[in-house]
mmCIF file of C-alpha atoms and ligand atoms in Angstrom:
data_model
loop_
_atom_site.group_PDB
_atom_site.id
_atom_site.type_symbol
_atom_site.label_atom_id
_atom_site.label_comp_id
_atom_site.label_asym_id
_atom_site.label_seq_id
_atom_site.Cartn_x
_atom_site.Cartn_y
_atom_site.Cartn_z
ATOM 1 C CA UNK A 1 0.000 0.000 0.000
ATOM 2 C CA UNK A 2 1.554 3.705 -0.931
ATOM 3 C CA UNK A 3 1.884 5.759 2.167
ATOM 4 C CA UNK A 4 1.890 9.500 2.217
ATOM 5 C CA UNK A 5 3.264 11.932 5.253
ATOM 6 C CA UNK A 6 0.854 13.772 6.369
ATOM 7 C CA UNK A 7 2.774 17.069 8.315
ATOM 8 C CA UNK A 8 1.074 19.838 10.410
ATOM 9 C CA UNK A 9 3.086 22.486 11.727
ATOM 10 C CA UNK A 10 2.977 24.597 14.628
ATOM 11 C CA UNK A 11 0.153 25.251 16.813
ATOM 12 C CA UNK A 12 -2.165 23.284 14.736
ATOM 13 C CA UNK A 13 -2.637 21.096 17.479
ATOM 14 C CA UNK A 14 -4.741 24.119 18.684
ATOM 15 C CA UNK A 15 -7.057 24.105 15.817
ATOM 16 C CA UNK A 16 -10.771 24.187 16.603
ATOM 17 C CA UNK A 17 -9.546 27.069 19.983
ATOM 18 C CA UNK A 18 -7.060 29.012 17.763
ATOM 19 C CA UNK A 19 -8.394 32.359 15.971
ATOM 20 C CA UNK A 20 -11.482 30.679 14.582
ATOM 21 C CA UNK A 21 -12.286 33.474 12.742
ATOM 22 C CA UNK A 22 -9.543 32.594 10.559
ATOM 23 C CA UNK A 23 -8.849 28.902 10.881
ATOM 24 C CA UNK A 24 -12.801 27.506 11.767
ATOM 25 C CA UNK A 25 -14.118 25.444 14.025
ATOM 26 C CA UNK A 26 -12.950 22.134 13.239
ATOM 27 C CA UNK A 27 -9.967 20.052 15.452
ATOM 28 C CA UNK A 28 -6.720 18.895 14.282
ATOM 29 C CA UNK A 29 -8.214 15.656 15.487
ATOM 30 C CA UNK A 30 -11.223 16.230 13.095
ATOM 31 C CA UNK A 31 -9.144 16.911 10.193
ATOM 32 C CA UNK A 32 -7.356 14.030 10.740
ATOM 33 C CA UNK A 33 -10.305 11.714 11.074
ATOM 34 C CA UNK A 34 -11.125 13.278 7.626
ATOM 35 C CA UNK A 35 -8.109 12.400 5.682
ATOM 36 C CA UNK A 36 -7.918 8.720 7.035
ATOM 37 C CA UNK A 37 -11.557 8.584 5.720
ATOM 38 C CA UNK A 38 -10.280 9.511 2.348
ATOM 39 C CA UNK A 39 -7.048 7.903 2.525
ATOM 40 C CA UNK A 40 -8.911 4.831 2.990
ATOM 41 C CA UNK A 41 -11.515 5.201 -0.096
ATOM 42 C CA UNK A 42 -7.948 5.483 -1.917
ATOM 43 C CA UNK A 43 -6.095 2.541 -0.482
ATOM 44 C CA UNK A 44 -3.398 4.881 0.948
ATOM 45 C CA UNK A 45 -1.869 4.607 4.432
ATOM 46 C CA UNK A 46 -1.073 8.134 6.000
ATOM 47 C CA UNK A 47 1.504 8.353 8.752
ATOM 48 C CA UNK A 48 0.589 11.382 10.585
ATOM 49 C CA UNK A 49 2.878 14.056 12.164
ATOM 50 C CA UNK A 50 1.761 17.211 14.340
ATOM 51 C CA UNK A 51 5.035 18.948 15.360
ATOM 52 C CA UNK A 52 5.804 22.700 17.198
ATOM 53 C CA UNK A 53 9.569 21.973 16.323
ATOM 54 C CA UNK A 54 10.953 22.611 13.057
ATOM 55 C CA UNK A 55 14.054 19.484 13.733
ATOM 56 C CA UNK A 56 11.467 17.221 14.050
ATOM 57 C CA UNK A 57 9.716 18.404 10.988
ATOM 58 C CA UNK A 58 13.330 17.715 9.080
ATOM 59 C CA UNK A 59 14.269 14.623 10.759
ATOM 60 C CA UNK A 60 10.526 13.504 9.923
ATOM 61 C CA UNK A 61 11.470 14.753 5.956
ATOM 62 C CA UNK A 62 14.273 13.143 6.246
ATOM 63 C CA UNK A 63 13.457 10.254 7.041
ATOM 64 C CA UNK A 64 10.471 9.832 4.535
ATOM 65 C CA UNK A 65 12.277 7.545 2.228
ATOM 66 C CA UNK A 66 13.651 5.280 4.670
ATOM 67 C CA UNK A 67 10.079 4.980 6.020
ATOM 68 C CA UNK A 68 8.976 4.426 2.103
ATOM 69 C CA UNK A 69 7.100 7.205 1.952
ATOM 70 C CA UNK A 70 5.815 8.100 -1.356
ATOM 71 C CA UNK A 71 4.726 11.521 -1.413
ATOM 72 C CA UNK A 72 3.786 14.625 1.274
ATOM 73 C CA UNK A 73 1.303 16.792 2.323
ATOM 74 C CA UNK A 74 2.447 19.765 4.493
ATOM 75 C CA UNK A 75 0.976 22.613 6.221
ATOM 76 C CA UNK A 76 4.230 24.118 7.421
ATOM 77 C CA UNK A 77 2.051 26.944 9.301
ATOM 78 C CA UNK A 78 4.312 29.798 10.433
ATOM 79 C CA UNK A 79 7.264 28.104 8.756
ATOM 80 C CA UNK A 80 6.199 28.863 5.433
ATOM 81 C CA UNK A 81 7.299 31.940 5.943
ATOM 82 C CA UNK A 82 10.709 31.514 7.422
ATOM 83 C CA UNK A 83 12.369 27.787 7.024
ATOM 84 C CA UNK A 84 15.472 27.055 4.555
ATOM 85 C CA UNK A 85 15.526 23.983 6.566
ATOM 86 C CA UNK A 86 12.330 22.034 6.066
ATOM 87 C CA UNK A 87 12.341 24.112 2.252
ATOM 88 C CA UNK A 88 15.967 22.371 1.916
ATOM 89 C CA UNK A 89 14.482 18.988 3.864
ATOM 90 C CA UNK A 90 11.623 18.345 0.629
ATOM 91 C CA UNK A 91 14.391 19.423 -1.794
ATOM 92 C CA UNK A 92 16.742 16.727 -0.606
ATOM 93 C CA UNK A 93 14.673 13.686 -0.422
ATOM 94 C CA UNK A 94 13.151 13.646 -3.950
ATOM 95 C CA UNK A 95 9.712 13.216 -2.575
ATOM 96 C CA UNK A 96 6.436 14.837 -4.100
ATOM 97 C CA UNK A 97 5.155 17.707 -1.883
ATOM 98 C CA UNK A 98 1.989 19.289 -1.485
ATOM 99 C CA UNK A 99 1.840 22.793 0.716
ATOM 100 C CA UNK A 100 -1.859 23.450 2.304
ATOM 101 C CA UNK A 101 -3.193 26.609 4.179
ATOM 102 C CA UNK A 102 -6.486 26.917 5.634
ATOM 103 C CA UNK A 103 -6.367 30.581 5.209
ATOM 104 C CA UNK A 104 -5.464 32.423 2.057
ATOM 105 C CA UNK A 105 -2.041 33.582 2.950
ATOM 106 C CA UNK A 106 -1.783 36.034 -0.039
ATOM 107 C CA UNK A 107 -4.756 37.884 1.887
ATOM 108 C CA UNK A 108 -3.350 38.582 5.231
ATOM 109 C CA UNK A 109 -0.404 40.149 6.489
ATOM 110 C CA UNK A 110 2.034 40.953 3.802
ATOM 111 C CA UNK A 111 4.589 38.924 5.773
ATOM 112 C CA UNK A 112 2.185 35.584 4.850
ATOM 113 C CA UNK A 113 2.517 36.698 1.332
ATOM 114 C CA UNK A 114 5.703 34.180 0.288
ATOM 115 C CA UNK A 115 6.346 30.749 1.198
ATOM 116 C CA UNK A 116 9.849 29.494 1.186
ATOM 117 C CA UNK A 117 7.936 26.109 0.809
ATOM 118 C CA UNK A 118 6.156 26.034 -1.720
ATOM 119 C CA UNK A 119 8.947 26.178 -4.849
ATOM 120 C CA UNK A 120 10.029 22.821 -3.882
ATOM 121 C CA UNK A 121 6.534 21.723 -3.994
ATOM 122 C CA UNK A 122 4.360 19.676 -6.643
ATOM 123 C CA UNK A 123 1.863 22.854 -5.733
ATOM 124 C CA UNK A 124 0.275 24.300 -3.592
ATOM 125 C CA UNK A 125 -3.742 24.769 -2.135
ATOM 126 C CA UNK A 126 -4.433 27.927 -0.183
ATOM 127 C CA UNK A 127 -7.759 29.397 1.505
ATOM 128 C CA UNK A 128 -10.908 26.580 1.375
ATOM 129 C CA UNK A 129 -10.082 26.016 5.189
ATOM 130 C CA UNK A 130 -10.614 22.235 6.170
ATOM 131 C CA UNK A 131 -10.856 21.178 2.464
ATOM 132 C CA UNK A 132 -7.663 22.845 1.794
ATOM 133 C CA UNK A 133 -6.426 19.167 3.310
ATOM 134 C CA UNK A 134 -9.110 16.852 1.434
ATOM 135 C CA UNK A 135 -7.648 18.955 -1.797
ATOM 136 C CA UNK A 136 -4.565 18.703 -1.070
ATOM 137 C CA UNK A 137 -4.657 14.864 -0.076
ATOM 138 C CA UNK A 138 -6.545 14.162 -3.064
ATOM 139 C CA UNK A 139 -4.210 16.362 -5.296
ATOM 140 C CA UNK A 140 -1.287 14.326 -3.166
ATOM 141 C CA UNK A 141 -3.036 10.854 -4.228
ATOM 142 C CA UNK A 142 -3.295 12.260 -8.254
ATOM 143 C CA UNK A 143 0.509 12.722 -8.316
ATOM 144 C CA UNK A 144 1.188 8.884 -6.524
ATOM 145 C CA UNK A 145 -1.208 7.333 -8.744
ATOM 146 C CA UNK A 146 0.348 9.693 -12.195
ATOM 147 C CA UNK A 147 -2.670 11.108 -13.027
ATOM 148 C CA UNK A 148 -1.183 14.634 -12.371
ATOM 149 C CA UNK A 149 2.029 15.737 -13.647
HETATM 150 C C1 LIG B 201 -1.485 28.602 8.024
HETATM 151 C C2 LIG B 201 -1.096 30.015 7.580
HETATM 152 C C3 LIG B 201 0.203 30.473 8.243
HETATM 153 O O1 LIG B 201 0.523 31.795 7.838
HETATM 154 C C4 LIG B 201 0.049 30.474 9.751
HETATM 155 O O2 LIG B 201 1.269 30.799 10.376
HETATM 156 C C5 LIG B 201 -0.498 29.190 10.287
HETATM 157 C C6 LIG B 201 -1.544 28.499 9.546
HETATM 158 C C7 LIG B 201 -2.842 28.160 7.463
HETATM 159 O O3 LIG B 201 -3.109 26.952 7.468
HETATM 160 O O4 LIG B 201 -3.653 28.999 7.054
HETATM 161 O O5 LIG B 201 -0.142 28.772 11.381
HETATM 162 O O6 LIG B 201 -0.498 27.698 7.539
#
């Protein structure tokens, strides 16, 4: 079965209390339930990171084709806007990436305007809120399975 690494960044473990004006209602937890649910339909295995610390985001990176790890989907929260490292992390392994946001970052603070991410990515979904992930997992699946390019 193809797995893909599913990685949320920094205080989305507080989803469904953070700013819900901007991010919704809806628990990490939630999402998560979610994207197994469609993983499933698909046949794909998700392995499942939440992480505050942007080491453990490489090492997780990393790691991803030891772990056989066939492609990613990342919300790298506030470190779209600020890490080399994970940005160098996806270049390295040779891994298809896709970057999510809940929010549309090119409508908010001009500082959420770039993402160091995303130019190493496949693409990159911005601004449906919770199906930001169910686009980006299914856009994730498309690129396994070929059927994007
Ligand atoms: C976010 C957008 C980022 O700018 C912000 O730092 C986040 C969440 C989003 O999903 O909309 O933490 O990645």
């Amino acid at each position: 079965m193809k797995k893909i690494l599913v990685i949320h960044g920094p205080n989305l473990n507080l989803l469904g209390q953070r700013e819900k004006n901007i991010y919704g209602p809806t628990t990490l937890n939630e999402i998560n339930a979610l994207l197994k649910k469609l993983a499933d339909r698909n046949k794909i295995e998700l392995e499942i990171l939440q992480s505050n610390h942007e080491g453990e985001i490489v090492d997780a990176i990393g790691a991803a084709k030891t772990n056989q790890i066939h492609a990613i989907l990342i919300n790298p929260a506030a470190y779209t806007h600020t890490s080399v490292a994970i940005r160098d992390a996806i270049a390295a392994v040779d891994i298809p990436a896709v970057e999510i946001h809940l929010s549309n970052i090119y409508s908010r603070e001009d500082f959420r305007h770039s993402s160091l991410i995303a130019p190493v990515c496949h693409g990159q979904i911005s601004g449906f809120g919770v199906n930001s992930y169910l686009l980006g997992l299914q856009a994730t699946i498309d690129v396994i399975k070929g059927a994007s390019s």
